[in-house]
Short mmCIF file of C-alpha atoms in Angstrom, two decimals:
data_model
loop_
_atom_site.label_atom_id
_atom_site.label_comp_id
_atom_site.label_asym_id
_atom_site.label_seq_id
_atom_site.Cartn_x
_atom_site.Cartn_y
_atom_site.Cartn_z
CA UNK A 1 165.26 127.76 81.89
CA UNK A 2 162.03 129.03 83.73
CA UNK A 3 159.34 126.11 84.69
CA UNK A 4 155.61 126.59 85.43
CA UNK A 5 154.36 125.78 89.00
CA UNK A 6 152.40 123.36 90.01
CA UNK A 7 149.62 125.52 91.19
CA UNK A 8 149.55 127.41 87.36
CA UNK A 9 149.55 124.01 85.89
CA UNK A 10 146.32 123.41 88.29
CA UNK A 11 144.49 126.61 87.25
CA UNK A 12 145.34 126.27 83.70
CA UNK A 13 143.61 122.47 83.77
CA UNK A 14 140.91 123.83 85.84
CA UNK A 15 140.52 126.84 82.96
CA UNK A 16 140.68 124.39 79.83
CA UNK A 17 137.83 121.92 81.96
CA UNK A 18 135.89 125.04 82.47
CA UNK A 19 135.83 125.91 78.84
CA UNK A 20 135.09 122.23 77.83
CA UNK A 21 132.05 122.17 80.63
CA UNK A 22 130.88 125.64 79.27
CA UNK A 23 128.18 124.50 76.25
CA UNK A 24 126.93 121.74 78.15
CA UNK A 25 126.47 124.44 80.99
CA UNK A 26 124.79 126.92 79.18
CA UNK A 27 122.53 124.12 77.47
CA UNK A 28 121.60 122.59 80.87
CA UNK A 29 120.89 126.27 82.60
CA UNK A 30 117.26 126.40 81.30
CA UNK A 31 116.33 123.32 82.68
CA UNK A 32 118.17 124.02 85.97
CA UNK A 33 116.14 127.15 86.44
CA UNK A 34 113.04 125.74 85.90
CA UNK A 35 113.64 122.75 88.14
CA UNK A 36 114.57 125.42 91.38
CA UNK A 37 111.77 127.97 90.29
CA UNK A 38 109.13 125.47 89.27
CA UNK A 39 109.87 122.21 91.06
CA UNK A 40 111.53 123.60 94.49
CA UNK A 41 110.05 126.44 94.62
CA UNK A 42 106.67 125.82 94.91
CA UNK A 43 107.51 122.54 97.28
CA UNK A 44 108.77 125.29 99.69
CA UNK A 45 105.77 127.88 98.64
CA UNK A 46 103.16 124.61 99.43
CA UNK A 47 105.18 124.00 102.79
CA UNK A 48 104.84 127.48 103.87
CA UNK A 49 101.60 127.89 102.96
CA UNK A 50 101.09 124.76 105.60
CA UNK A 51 101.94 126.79 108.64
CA UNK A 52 99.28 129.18 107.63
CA UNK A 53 95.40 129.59 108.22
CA UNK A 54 94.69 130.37 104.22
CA UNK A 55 90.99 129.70 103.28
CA UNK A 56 89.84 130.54 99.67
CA UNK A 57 93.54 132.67 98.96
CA UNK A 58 96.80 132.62 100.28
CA UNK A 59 97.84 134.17 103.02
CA UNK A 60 101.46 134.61 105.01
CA UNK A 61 100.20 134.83 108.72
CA UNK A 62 102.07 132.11 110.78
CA UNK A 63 99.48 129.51 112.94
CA UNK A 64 102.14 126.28 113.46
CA UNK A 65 101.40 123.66 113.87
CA UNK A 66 97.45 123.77 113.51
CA UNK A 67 96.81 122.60 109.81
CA UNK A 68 98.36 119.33 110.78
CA UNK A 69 96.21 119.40 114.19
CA UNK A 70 93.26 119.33 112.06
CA UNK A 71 94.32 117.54 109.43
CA UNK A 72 95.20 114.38 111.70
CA UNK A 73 91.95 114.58 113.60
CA UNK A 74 90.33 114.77 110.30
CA UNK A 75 88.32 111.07 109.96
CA UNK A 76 88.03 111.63 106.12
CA UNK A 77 91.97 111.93 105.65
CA UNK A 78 92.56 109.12 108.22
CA UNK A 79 90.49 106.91 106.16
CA UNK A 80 92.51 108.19 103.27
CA UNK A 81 95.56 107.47 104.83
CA UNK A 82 94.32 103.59 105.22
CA UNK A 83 92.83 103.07 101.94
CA UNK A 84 96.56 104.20 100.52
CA UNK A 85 98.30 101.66 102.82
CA UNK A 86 95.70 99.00 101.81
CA UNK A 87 95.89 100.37 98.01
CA UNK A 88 99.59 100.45 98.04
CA UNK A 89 100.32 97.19 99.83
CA UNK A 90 98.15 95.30 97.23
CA UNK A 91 99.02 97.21 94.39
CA UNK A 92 102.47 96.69 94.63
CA UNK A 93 102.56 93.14 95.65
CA UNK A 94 100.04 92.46 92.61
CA UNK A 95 101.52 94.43 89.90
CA UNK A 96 105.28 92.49 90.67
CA UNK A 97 103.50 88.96 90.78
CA UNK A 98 101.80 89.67 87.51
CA UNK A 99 104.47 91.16 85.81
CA UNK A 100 106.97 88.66 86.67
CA UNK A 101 104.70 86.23 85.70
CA UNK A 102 103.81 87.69 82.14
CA UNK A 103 107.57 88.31 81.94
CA UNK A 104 108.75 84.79 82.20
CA UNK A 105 105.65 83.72 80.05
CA UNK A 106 107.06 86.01 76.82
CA UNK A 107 110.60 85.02 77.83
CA UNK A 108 109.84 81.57 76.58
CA UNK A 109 110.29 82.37 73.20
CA UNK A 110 106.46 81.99 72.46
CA UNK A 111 105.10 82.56 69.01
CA UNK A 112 103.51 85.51 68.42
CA UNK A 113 105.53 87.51 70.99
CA UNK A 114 105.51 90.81 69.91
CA UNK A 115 100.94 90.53 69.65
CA UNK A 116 101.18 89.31 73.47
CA UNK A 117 103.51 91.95 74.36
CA UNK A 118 101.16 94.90 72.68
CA UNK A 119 98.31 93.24 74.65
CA UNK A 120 99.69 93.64 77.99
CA UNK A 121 101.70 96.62 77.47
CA UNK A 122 98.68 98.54 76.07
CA UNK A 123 96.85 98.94 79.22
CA UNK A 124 99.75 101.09 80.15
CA UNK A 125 99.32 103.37 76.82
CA UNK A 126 95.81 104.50 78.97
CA UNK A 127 95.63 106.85 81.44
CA UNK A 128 93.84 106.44 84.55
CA UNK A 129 90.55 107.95 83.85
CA UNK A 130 89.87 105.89 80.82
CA UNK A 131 91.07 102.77 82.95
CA UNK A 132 88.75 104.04 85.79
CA UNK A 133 85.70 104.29 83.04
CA UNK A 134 86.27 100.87 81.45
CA UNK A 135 86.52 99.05 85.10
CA UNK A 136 83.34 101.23 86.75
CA UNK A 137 80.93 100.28 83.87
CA UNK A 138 82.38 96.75 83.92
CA UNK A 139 81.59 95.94 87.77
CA UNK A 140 78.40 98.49 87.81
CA UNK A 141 75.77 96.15 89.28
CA UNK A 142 73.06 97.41 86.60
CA UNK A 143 74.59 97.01 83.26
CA UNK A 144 78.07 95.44 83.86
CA UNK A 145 79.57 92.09 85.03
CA UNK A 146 76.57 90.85 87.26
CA UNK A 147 73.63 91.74 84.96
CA UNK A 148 75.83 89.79 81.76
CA UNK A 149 75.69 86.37 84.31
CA UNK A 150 72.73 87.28 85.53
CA UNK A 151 71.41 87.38 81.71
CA UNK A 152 73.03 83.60 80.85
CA UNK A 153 70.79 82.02 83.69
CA UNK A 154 72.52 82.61 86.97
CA UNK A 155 70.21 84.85 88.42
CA UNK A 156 71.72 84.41 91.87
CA UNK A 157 75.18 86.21 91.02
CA UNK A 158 76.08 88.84 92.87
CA UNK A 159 78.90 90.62 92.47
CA UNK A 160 79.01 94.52 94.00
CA UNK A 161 82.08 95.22 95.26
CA UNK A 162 81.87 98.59 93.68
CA UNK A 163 79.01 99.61 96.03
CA UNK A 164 80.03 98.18 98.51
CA UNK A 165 82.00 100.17 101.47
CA UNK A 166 84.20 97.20 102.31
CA UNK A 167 85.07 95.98 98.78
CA UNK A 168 84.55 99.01 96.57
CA UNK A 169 88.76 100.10 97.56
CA UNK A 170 89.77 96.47 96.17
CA UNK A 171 87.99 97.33 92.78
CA UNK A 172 90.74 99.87 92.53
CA UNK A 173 93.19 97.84 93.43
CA UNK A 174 92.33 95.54 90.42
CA UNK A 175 91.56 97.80 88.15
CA UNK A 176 95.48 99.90 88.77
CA UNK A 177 97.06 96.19 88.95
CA UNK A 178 95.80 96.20 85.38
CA UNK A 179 97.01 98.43 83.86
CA UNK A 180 100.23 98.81 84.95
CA UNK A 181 101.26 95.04 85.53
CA UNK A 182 102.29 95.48 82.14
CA UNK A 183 104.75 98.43 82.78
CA UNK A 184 106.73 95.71 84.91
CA UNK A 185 106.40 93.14 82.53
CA UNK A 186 108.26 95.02 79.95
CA UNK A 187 111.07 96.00 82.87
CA UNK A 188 111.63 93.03 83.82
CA UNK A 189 111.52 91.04 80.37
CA UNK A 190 114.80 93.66 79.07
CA UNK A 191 116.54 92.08 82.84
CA UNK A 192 115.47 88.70 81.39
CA UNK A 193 116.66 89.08 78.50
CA UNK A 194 120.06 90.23 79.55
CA UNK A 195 120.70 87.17 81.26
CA UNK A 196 123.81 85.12 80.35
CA UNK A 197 122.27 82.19 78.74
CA UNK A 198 125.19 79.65 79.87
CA UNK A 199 123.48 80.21 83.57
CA UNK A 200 120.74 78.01 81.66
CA UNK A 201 122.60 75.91 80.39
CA UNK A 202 124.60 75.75 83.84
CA UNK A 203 120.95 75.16 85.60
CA UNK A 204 119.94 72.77 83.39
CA UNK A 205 122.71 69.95 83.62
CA UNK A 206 122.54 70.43 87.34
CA UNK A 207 118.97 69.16 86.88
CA UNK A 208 117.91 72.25 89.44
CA UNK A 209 113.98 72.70 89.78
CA UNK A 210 112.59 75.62 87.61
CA UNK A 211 110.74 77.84 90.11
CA UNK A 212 113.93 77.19 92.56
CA UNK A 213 116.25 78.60 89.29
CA UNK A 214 113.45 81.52 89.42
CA UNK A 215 113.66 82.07 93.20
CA UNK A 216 117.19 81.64 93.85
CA UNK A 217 119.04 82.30 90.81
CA UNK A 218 116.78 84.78 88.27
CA UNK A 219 115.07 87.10 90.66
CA UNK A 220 118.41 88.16 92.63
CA UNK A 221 119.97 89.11 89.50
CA UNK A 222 116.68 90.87 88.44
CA UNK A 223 117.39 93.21 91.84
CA UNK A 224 117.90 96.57 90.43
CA UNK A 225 115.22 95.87 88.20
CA UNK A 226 112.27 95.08 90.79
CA UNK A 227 113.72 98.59 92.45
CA UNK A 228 113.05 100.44 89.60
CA UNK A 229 109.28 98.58 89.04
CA UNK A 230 108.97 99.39 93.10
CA UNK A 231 110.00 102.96 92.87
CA UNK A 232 107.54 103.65 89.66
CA UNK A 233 104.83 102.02 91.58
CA UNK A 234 105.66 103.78 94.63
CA UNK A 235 105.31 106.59 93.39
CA UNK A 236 101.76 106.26 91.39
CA UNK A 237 100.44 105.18 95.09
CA UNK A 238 101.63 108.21 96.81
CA UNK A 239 99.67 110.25 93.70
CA UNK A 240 96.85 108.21 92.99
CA UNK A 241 94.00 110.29 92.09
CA UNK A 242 92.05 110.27 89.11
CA UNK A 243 91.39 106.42 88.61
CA UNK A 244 89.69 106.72 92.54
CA UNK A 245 87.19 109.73 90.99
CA UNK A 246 86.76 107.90 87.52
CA UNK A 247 85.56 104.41 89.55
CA UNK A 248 83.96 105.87 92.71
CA UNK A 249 84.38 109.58 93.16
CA UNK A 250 85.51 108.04 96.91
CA UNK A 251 82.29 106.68 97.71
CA UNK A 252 80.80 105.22 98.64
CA UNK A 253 81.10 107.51 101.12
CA UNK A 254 84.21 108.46 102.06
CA UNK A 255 85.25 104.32 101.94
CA UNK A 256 87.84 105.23 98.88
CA UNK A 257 88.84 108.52 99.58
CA UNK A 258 92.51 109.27 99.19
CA UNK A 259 94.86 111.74 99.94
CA UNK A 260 95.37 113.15 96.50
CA UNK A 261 91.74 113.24 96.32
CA UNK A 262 91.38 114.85 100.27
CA UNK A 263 93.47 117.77 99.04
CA UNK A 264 92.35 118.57 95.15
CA UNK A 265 88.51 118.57 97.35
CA UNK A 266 89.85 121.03 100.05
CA UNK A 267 92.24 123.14 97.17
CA UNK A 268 89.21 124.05 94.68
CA UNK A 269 85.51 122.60 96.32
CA UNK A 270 86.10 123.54 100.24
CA UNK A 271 88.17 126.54 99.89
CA UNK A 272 90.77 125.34 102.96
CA UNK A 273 94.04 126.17 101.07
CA UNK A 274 95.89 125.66 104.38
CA UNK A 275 94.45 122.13 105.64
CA UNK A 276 95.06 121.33 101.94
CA UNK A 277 98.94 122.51 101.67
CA UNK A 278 99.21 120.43 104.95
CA UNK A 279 98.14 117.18 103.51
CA UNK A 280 100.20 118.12 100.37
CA UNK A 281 103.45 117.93 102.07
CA UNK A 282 102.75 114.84 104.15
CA UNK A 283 102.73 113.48 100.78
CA UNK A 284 106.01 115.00 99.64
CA UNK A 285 107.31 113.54 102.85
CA UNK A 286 105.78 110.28 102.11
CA UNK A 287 107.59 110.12 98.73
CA UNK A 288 111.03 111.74 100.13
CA UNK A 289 110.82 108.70 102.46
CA UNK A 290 109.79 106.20 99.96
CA UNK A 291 112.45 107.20 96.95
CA UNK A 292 115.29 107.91 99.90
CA UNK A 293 116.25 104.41 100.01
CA UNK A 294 116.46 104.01 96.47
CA UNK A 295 118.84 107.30 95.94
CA UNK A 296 121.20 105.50 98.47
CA UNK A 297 121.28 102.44 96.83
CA UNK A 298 122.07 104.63 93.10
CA UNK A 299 124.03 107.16 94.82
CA UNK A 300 125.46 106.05 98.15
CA UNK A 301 128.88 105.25 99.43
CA UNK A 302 129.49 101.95 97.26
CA UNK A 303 128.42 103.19 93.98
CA UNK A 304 129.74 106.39 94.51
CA UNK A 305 133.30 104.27 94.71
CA UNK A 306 132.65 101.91 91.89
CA UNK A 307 131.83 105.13 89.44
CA UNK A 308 134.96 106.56 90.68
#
């Protein structure tokens, strides 16, 4: 009695998973063009474009490394280069603090949990330009903060950071910690909530401080959640934009500009399409080297073997 081989066995598996994969194929194809045409494709267009001397309109001569030349020795874009490490580093650090914070303050069971949680999500429901509004006429020396103090007898206060070319990048800061503190309130409140509750109950007859059940015990199993709050905020830094031109249009001066800002200026106001595709991927490379680490830990050796 004839008996298939092993290798027509293998292509007829192969066939019947190739006719299972085919619908979710075809339905996925769309989406797969658009990310290489759209997505890929013009990263590669904008690096090319970099290596070129293009002014008002592309153009496909070849000059090296020269956009980058002039973009490094460019003062405006190596202030914007510091006001993004200073806007970043406080950013960051601020909107984790806060959100913890507000996290472990609805974790408590509170009444009236679900109001508190609208309040400090809703910030989040507004984009940056409407933040950027709200906070500029808020701290505007004239008609904001100061002239309301100034009003109930204190005719002494003085508060300009906004105007001010050493303070005016903190406003920012503050204003962006704002609104999205409560993006990683609500991401880390679902990781709180998923906590066993007998570790309490464990904690609690060992008589263990609370902030050293926080710091030793809570916050390493929060891990992968603080990643994913990093990575979001991360990535908001790298492409912060409009909440700089809503507060301060990067004055004053050029004591807030930022890179977003340094090429949307040189793309449609300064006509410098090249020096403006240069800056544009030193910020792709900024966020390929800040969302790297975070692929590896998804998608690296050790969770590669624990999906498998």
């Amino acid at each position: 009695m004839p008996t298939a081989s092993p290798g027509a066995g293998r292509k007829s598996a192969r066939s019947i998973r190739w006719r299972r994969q085919l619908p979710a194929t075809m339905a996925l194809l769309p989406a797969a063009i658009i990310v290489v045409v759209a997505y890929i494709g013009c990263m590669v267009w904008t690096v090319r474009l970099s290596f070129t001397s293009s002014k008002l309109l592309p153009k496909f001569d070849w000059v090296g490394l020269g956009q980058y030349q002039r973009l490094f020795a460019n003062e405006r874009f190596i202030v914007s280069i510091e006001n993004l490490f200073i806007f970043g580093t406080l950013f960051i650090a601020g909107s984790l603090v806060l959100g913890f914070l507000l996290a472990v303050f609805i974790d408590q069971r509170i009444r009236a949990e679900g109001v508190f949680r609208t309040i400090y999500l809703y910030p989040h429901a507004l984009s940056f330009i409407v933040t950027g509004l709200v906070w500029r006429w808020f701290l505007n020396p004239t008609y904001g903060l100061q002239e309301m103090v100034r009003n109930m007898g204190f005719e002494t206060f003085t508060f300009d950071w906004i105007v001010s070319r050493e303070m005016a990048i903190y406003t920012i800061v503050v204003a962006a910690i704002w609104q999205a503190s409560g993006l990683v309130m609500a991401i880390l409140l679902a990781g709180l909530r998923g906590i066993d509750q007998e570790i309490w109950k464990a904690v609690k007859v060992d008589g263990i401080p609370i902030w050293r059940v926080y710091w030793s015990v809570i916050l390493p199993m929060l891990k992968p959640m603080v990643v994913t709050a990093t990575v979001l905020l991360s990535l908001a830094v790298v492409k912060v934009y409009d909440i700089v031109v809503a507060m301060t249009q990067g004055g004053p001066g050029i004591s807030t500009e930022v890179p977003a800002k340094f090429v949307m200026d040189h793309l449609f106001n300064r006509a410098n399409v090249g020096l403006a595709m240069a800056c544009a991927t030193v910020m792709l490379l900024a966020v390929v080297v800040v969302i790297s680490p975070w692929l590896y830990h998804q998608y690296g050796p050790r969770n590669r073997d624990k999906r498998a």
